[in-house]
Short mmCIF file of C-alpha atoms and ligand atoms in Angstrom, two decimals:
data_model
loop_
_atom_site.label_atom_id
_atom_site.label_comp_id
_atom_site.label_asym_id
_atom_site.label_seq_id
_atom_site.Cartn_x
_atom_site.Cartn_y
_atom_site.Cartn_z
CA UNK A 1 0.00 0.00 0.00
CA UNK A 2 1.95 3.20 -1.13
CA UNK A 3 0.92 6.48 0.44
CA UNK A 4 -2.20 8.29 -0.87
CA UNK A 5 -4.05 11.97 -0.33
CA UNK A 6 -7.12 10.53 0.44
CA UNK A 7 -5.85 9.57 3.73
CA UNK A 8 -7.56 11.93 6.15
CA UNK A 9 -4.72 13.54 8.55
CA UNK A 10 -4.30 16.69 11.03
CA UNK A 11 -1.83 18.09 10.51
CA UNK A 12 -2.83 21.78 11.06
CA UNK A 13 -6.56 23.87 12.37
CA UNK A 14 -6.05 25.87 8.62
CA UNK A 15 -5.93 22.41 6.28
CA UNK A 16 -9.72 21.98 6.99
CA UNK A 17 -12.74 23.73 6.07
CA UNK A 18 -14.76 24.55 9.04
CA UNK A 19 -17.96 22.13 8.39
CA UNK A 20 -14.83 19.11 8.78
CA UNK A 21 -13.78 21.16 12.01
CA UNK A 22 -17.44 21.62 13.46
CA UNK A 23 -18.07 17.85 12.32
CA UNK A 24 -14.71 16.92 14.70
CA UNK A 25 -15.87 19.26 17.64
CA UNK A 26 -19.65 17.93 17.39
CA UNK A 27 -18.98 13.92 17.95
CA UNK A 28 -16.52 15.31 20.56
CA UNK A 29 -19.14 17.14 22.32
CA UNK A 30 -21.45 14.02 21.61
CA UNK A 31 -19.21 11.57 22.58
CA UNK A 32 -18.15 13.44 25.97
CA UNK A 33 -21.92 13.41 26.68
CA UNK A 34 -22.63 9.53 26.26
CA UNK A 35 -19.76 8.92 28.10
CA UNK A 36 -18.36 6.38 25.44
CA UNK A 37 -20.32 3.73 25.53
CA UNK A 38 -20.12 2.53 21.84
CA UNK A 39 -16.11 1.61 20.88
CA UNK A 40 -16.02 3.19 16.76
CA UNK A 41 -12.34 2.19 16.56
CA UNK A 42 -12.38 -1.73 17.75
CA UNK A 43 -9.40 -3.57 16.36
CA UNK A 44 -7.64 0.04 15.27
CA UNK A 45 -4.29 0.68 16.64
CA UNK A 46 -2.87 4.43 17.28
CA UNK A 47 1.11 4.94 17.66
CA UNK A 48 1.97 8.10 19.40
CA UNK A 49 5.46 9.02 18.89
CA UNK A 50 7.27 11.53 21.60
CA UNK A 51 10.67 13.15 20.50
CA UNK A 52 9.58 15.74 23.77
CA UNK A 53 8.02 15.23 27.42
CA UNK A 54 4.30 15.84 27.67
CA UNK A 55 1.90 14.69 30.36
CA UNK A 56 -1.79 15.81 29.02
CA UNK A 57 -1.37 14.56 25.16
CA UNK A 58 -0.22 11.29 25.90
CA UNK A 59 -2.56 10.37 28.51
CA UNK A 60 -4.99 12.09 26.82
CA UNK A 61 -4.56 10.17 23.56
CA UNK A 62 -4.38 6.94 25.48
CA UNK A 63 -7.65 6.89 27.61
CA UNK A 64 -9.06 8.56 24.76
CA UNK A 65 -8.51 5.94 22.50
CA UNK A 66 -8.87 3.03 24.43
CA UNK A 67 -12.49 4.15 25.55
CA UNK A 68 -13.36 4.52 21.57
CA UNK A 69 -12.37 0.51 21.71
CA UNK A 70 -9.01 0.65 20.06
CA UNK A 71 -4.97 0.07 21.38
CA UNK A 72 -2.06 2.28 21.84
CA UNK A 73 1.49 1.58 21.67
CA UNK A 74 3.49 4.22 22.98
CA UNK A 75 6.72 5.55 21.88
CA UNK A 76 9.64 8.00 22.28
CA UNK A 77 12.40 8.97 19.74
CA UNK A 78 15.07 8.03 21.46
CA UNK A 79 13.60 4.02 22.09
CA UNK A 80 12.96 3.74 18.14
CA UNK A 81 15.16 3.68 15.27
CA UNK A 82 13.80 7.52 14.06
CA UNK A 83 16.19 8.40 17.19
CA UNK A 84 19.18 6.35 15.83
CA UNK A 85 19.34 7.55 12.22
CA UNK A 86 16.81 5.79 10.21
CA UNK A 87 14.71 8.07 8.25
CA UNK A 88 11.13 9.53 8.89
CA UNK A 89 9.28 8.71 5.79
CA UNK A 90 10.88 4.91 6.08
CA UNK A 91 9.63 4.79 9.74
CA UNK A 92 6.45 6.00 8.36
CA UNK A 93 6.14 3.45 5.56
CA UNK A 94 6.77 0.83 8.29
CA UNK A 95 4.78 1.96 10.84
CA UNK A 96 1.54 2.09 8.38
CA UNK A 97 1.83 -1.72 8.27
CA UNK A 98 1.10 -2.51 11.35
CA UNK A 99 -1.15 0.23 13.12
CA UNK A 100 -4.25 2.20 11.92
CA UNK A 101 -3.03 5.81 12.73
CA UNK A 102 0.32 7.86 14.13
CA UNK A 103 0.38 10.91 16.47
CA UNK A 104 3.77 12.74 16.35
CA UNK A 105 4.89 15.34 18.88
CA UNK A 106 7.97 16.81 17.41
CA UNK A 107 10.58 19.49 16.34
CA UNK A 108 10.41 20.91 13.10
CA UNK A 109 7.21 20.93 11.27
CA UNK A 110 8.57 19.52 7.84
CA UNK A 111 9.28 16.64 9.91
CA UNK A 112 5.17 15.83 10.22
CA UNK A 113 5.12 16.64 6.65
CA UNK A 114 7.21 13.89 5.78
CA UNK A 115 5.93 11.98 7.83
CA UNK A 116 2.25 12.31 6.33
CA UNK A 117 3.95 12.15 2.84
CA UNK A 118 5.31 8.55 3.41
CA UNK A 119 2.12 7.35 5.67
CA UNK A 120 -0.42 5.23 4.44
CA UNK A 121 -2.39 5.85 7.24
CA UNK A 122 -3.42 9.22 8.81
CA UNK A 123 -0.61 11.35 10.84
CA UNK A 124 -1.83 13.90 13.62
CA UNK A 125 0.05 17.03 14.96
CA UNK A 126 0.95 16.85 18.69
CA UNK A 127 2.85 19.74 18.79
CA UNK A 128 5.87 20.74 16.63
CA UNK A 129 7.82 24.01 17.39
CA UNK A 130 5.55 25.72 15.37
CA UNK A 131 2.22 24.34 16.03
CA UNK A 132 0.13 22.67 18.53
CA UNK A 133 -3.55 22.48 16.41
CA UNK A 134 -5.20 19.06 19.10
CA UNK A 135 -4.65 21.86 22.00
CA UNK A 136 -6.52 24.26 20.38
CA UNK A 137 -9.36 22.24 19.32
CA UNK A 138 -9.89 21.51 22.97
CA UNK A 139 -9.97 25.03 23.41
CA UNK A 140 -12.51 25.85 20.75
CA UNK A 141 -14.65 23.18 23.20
CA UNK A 142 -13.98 24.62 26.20
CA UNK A 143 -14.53 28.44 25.16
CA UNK A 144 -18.10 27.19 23.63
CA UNK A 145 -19.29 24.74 26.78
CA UNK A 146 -18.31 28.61 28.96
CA UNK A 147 -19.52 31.14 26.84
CA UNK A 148 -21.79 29.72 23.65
CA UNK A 149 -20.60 29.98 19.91
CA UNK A 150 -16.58 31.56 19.62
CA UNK A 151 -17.74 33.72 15.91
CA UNK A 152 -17.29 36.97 16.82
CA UNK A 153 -16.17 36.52 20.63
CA UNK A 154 -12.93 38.39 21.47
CA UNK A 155 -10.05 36.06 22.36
CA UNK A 156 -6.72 38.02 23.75
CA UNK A 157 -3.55 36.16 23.85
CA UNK A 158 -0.66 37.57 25.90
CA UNK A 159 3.07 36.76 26.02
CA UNK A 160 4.89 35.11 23.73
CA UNK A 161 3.08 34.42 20.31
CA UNK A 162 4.35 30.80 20.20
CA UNK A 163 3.57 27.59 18.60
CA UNK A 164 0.02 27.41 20.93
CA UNK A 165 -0.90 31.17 19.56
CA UNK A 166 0.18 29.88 16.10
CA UNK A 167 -2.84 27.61 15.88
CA UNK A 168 -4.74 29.98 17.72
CA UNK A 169 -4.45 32.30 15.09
CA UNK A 170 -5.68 29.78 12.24
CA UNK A 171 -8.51 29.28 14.82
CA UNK A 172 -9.35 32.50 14.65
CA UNK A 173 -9.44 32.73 10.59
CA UNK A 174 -11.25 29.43 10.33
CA UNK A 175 -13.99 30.21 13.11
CA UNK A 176 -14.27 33.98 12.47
CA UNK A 177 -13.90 35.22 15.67
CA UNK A 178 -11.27 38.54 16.60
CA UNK A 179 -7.53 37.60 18.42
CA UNK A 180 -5.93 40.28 19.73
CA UNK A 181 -1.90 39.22 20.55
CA UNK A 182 -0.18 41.37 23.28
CA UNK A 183 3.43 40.50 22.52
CA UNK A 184 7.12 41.90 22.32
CA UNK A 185 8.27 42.64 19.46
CA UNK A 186 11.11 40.08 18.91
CA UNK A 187 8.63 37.33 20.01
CA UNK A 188 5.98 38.39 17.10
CA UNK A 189 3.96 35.84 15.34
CA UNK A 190 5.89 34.71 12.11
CA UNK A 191 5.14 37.52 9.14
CA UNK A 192 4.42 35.11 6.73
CA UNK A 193 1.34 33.96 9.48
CA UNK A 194 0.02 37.15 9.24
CA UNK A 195 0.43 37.63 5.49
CA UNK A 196 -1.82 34.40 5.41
CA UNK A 197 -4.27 36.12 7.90
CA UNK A 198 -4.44 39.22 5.88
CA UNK A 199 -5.22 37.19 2.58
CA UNK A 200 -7.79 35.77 4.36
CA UNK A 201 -9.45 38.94 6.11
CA UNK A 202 -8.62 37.34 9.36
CA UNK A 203 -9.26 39.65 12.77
CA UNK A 204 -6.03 38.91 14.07
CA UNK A 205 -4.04 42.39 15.50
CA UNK A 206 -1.23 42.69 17.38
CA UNK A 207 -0.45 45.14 20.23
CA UNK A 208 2.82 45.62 23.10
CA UNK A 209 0.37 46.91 25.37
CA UNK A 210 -1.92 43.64 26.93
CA UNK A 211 -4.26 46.10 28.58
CA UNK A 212 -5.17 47.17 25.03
CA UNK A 213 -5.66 43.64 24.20
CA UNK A 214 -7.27 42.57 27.40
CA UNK A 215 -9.84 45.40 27.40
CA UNK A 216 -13.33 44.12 27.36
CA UNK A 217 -12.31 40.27 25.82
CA UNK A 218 -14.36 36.95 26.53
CA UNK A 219 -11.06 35.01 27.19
CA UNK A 220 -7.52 35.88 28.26
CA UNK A 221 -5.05 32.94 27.09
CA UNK A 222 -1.31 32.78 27.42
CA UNK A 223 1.44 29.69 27.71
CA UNK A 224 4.62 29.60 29.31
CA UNK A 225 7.05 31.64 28.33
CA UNK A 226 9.66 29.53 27.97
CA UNK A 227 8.44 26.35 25.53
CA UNK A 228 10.30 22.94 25.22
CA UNK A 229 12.73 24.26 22.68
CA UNK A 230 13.44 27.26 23.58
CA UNK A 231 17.03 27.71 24.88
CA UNK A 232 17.03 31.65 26.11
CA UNK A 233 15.03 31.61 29.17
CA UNK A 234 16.31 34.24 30.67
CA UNK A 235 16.13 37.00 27.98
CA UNK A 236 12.58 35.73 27.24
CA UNK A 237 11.86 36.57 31.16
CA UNK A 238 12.62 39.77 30.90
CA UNK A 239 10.53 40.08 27.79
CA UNK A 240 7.99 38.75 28.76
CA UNK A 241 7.47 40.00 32.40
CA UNK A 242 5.08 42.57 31.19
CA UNK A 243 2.59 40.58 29.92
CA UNK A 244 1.78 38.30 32.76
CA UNK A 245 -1.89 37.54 33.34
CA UNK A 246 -2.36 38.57 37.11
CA UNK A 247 -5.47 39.87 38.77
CA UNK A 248 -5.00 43.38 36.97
CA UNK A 249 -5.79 42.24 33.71
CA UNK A 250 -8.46 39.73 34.42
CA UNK A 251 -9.94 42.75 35.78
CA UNK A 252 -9.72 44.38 32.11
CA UNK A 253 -11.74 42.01 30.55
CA UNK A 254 -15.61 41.16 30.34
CA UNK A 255 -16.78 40.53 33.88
CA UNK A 256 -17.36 36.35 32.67
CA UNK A 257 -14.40 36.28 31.01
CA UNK A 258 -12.70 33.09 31.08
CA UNK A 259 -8.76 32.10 31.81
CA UNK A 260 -7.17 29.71 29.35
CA UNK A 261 -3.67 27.80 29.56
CA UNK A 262 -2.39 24.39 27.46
CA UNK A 263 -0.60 23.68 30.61
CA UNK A 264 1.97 22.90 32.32
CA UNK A 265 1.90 26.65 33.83
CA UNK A 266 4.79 28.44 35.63
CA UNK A 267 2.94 29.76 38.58
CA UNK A 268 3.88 33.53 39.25
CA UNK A 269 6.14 33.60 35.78
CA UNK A 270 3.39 34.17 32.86
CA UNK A 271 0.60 33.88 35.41
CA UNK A 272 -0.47 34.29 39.04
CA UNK A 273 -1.95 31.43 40.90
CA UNK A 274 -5.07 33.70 42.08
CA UNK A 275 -5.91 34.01 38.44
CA UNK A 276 -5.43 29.83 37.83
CA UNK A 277 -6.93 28.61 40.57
CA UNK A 278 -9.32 31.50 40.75
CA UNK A 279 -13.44 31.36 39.98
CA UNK A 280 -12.43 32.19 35.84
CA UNK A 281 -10.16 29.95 35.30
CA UNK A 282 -11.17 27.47 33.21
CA UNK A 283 -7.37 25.50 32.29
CA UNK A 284 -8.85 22.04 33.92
CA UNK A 285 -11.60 21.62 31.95
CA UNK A 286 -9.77 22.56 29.03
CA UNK A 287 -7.08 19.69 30.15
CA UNK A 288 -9.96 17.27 30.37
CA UNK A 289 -11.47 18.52 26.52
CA UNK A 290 -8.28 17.27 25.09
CA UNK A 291 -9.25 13.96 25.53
CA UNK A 292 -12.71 14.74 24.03
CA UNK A 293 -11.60 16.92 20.98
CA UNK A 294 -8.94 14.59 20.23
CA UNK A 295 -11.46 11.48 20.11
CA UNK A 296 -13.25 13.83 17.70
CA UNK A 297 -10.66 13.87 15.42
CA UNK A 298 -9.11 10.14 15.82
CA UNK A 299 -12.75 9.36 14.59
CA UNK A 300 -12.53 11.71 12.20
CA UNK A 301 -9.17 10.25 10.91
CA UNK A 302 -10.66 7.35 10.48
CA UNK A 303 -13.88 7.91 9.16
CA UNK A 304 -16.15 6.47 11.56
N1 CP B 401 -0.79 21.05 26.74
C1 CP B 401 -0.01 20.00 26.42
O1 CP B 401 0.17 19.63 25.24
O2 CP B 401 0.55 19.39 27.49
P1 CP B 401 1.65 18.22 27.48
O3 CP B 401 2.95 18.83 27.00
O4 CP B 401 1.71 17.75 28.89
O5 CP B 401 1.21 17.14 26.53
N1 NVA B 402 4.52 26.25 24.10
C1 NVA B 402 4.70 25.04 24.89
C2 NVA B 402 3.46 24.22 24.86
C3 NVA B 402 3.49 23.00 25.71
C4 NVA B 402 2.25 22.19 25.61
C5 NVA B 402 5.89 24.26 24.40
O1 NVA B 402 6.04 24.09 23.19
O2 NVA B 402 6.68 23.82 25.24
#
């Protein structure tokens, strides 16, 4: 079996139209409602490669999939021969002979492209430097369980405009609703990003002043400031110390606004713990709605 486009993989939020999106989000929403009782993917197998830590997308992924009815195997760079020289699009080839669908959680995006190239089977995004599109689906759920429909709600993002705000800001072109980034300068979404957002009358504006961005918004989302591959913590400290979400700018924006964060937060760094653990904060719900958006889309992937 050679590799072929019809294979259905997510890769990134801005590949799919929004009826595939809504359709992924929907038997999410169903399926966290009926509490899994029917098992779509019985006899499928998932393989969810790691080349860095995470806690909430691999246990995520597993539970999720096992309670559709399906198995896991569960894998990191290093263990497999990826980590020891042999290529991607050869492990891919492999790999599509024995399971039913991959999940990679890597480096450099062209890496999942390859990847999805050489697979006969479909490849999902858990995070590259660049992107992280399964977190933000689960945030798409957990905004619209809060606060109704996302079109047209305000959605600031504060700190540094990273590989989470990346997909964010597809989210915000595919679902029509307005993202206001409060950012440094050097830590700027990617131009070409915004080139695509302009092309595609996205409401996507960037400010160095949060309180601008915060003013009068439905959700306040940031990440740590300091991701997995970053090596300059400490200059990206001092950059980013202004745009910590503490009590302040909660304050700024609509009265039910809600907190957001992928997690794992740094506590007092990009935001304070009255604001995470306060009566907004909505990051463990959203940690829970990965497991639901993500069986969404495995069922997606795989037709069913
Ligand atoms: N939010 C997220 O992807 O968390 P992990 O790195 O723990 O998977
Ligand atoms: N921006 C973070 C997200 C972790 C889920 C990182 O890439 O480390």
């Amino acid at each position: 079996m050679g590799s072929t486009s019809q294979v259905r993989h997510f890769l990134d939020i801005h590949q799919h139209d929004l009826a595939s999106l809504r359709r992924m989000l929907d038997s999410a929403a169903t399926m966290k409602r009926g509490a899994g009782a029917e098992k779509p993917l019985l006899g499928k197998t998932l393989a969810l490669i790691f080349e860095k830590p995470s806690t909430r997308t691999r246990v995520s992924f597993e539970v999720g999939m096992r309670q559709l009815g399906g198995e896991v195997i569960c894998l990191t760079g290093k263990e497999i021969q990826l980590g020891h020289g042999e290529t991607i699009a050869d492990t891919a080839r492999v790999l599509s002979r024995y399971v039913d669908i991959i999940m990679l959680r890597t480096d450099h995006e062209a890496k999942l492209h390859e990847m999805a190239a050489a697979a006969s089977v479909p490849v999902i995004n858990g995070l590259t430097d660049s992107s992280h599109p399964v977190q933000i689906m689960a945030d798409i759920l957990t905004f619209e369980e809060r606060k109704g429909s996302i079109k047209d709600a305000v959605v600031c993002w504060t700190g540094d405009a990273n590989n989470v705000c990346e997909s964010w800001i597809h989210a915000a072109v595919l679902f029509d609703f307005e993202l206001r980034i409060a950012c440094p300068e050097e830590l700027s979404p990617p131009a070409a990003t915004m080139d695509w957002v302009r092309q595609h009358n996205g409401r996507v504006s960037i400010t160095r002043n949060v309180e601008v961005a915060a003013a009068d918004a439905d959700a306040i989302v940031t990440d740590t400031w300091v991701s997995m591959h970053n090596k300059d913590g400490q200059r990206r400290h001092n950059l980013l110390k202004p745009y910590q979400v503490n009590a302040h700018v909660m304050g700024l924006a609509k009265k039910d606004a809600i907190f957001m964060h992928c997690l794992p937060a740094h506590r007092e760094e990009e935001v304070t713990s009255a604001v995470i653990d306060g009566p907004q904060s909505a990051v463990w719900d959203e940690a829970e709605n990965r497991m639901h958006a993500q069986k969404g889309i495995l069922t997606w992937c795989l037709d069913r």
